[in-house]
mmCIF file of C-alpha atoms in Angstrom:
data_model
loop_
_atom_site.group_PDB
_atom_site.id
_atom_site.type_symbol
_atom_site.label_atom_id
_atom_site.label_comp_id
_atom_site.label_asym_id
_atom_site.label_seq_id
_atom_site.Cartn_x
_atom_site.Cartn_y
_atom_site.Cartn_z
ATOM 1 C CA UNK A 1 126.728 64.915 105.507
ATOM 2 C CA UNK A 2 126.843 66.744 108.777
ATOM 3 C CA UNK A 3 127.650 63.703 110.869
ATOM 4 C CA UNK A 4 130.137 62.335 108.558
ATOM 5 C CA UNK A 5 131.922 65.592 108.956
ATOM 6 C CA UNK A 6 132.141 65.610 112.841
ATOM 7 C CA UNK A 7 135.026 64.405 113.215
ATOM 8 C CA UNK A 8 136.867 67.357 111.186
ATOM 9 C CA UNK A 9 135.700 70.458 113.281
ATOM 10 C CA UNK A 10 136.475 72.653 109.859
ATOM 11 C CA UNK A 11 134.730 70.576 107.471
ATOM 12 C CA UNK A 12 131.912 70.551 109.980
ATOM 13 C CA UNK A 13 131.801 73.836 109.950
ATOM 14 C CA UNK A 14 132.133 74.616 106.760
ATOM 15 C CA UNK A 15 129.018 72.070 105.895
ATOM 16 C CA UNK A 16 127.341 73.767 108.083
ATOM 17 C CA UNK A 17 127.913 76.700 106.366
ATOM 18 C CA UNK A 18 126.192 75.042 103.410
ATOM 19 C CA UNK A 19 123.668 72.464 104.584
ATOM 20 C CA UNK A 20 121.835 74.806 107.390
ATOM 21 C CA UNK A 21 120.549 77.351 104.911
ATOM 22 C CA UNK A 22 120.006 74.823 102.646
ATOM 23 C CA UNK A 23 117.639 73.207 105.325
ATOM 24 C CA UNK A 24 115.845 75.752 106.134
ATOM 25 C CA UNK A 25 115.363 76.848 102.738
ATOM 26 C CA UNK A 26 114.148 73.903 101.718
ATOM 27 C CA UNK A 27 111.756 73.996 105.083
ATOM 28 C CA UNK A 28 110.800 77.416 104.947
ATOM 29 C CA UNK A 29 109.848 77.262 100.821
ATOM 30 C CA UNK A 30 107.403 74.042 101.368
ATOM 31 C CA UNK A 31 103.907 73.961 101.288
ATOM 32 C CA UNK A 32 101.813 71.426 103.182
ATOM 33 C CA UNK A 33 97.779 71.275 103.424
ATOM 34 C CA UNK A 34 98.106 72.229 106.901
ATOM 35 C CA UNK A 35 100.137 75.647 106.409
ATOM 36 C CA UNK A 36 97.692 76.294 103.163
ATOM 37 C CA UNK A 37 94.886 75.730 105.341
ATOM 38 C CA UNK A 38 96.283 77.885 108.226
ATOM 39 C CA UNK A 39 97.088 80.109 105.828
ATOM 40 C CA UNK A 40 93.636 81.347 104.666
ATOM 41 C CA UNK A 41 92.915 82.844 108.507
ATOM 42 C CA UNK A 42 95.644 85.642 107.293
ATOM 43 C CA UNK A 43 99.215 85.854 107.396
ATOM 44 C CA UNK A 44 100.443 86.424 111.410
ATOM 45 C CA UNK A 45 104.442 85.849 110.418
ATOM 46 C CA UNK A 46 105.000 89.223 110.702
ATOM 47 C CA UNK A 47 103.390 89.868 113.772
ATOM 48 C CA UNK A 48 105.065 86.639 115.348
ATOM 49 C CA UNK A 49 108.074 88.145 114.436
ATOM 50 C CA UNK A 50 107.931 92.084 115.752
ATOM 51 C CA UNK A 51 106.171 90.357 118.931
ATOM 52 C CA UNK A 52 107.626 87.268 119.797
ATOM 53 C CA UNK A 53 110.812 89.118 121.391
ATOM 54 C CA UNK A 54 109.394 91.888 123.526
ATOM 55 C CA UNK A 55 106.568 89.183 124.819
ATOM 56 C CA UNK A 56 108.871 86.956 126.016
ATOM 57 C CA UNK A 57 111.100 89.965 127.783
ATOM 58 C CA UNK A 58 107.581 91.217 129.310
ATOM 59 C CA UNK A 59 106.806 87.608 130.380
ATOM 60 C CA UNK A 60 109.706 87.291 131.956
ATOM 61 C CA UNK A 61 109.940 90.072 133.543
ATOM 62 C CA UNK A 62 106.394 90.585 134.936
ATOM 63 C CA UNK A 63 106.312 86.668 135.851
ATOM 64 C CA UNK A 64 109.854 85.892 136.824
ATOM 65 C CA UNK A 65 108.745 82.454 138.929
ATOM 66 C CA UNK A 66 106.402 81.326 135.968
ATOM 67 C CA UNK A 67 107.392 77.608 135.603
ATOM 68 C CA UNK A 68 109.278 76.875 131.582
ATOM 69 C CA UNK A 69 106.211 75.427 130.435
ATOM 70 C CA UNK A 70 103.618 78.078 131.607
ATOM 71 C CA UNK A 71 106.360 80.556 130.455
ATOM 72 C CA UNK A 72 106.349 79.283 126.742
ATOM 73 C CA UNK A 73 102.667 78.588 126.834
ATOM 74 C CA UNK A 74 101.661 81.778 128.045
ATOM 75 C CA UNK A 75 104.424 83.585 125.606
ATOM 76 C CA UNK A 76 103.132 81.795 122.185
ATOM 77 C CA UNK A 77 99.733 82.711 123.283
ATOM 78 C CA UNK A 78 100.237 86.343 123.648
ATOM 79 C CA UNK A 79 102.580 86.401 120.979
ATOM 80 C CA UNK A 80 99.977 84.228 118.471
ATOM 81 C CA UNK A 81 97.244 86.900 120.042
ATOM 82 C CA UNK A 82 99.152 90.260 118.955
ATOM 83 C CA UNK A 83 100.060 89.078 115.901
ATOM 84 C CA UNK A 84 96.377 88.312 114.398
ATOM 85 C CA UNK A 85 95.059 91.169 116.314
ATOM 86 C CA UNK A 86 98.093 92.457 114.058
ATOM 87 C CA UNK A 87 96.974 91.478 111.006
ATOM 88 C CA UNK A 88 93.665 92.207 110.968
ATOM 89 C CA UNK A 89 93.390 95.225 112.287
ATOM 90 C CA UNK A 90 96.525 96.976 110.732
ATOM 91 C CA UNK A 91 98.480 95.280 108.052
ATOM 92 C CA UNK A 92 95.848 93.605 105.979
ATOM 93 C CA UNK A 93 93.769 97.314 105.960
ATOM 94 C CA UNK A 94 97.380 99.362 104.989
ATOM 95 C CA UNK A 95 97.570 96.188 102.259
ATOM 96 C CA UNK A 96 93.855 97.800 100.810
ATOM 97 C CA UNK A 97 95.736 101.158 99.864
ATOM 98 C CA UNK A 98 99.031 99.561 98.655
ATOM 99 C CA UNK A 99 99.256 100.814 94.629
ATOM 100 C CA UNK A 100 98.475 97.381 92.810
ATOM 101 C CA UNK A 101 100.793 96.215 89.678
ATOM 102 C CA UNK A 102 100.336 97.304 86.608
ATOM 103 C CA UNK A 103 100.517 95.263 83.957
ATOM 104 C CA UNK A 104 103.466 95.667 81.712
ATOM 105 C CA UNK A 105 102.886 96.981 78.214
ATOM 106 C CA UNK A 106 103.484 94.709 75.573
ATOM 107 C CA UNK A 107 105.423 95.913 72.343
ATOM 108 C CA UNK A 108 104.518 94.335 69.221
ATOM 109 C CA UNK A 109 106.030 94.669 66.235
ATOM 110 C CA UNK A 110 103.911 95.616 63.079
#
């Protein structure tokens, strides 16, 4: 749909508007055996994201002649790193003490 819009820069636009979240959506809400399986180490997405940005800066900064790929590499790694160190050590403990659901009363009538 996105290509056969191209040629009208405000149709394309406004397809964009629709078909990118609906992309990612669709990405972001599937489940594969891979992801399940990568799943059950614990859940680093949080991590990845707090960490990803302020690795990258320090990376950069600290390493300013690091070729791209060593860069990236080296960035992921750390990132991938804080994040499970992340996980395990802070958010899945704080997740012990987090009040669980109750379950809802049912009403019946008599």
């Amino acid at each position: 749909l996105m290509i056969a819009a191209e040629p009208w820069p405000t149709v394309s636009r406004i397809v964009s508007w629709v078909a990118f979240p609906c992309i990612f959506l669709t990405f972001g809400l599937a489940s594969s055996v891979a992801a399940r399986a990568l799943a059950r180490f614990g859940d680093y997405s949080y991590g990845v994201h707090i960490y990803a940005f302020p690795v990258q800066q320090s990376t950069l900064y600290l390493l300013p002649n690091l070729p791209m790929s060593a860069y990236v590499l080296l960035s992921l790694g750390l990132t991938f790193a804080l994040a499970a160190a992340s996980w395990h050590f802070i958010e899945s403990p704080a997740l012990r003490h987090k009040p669980r659901r109750r379950t809802p009363l049912v009403l019946t009538a008599a």
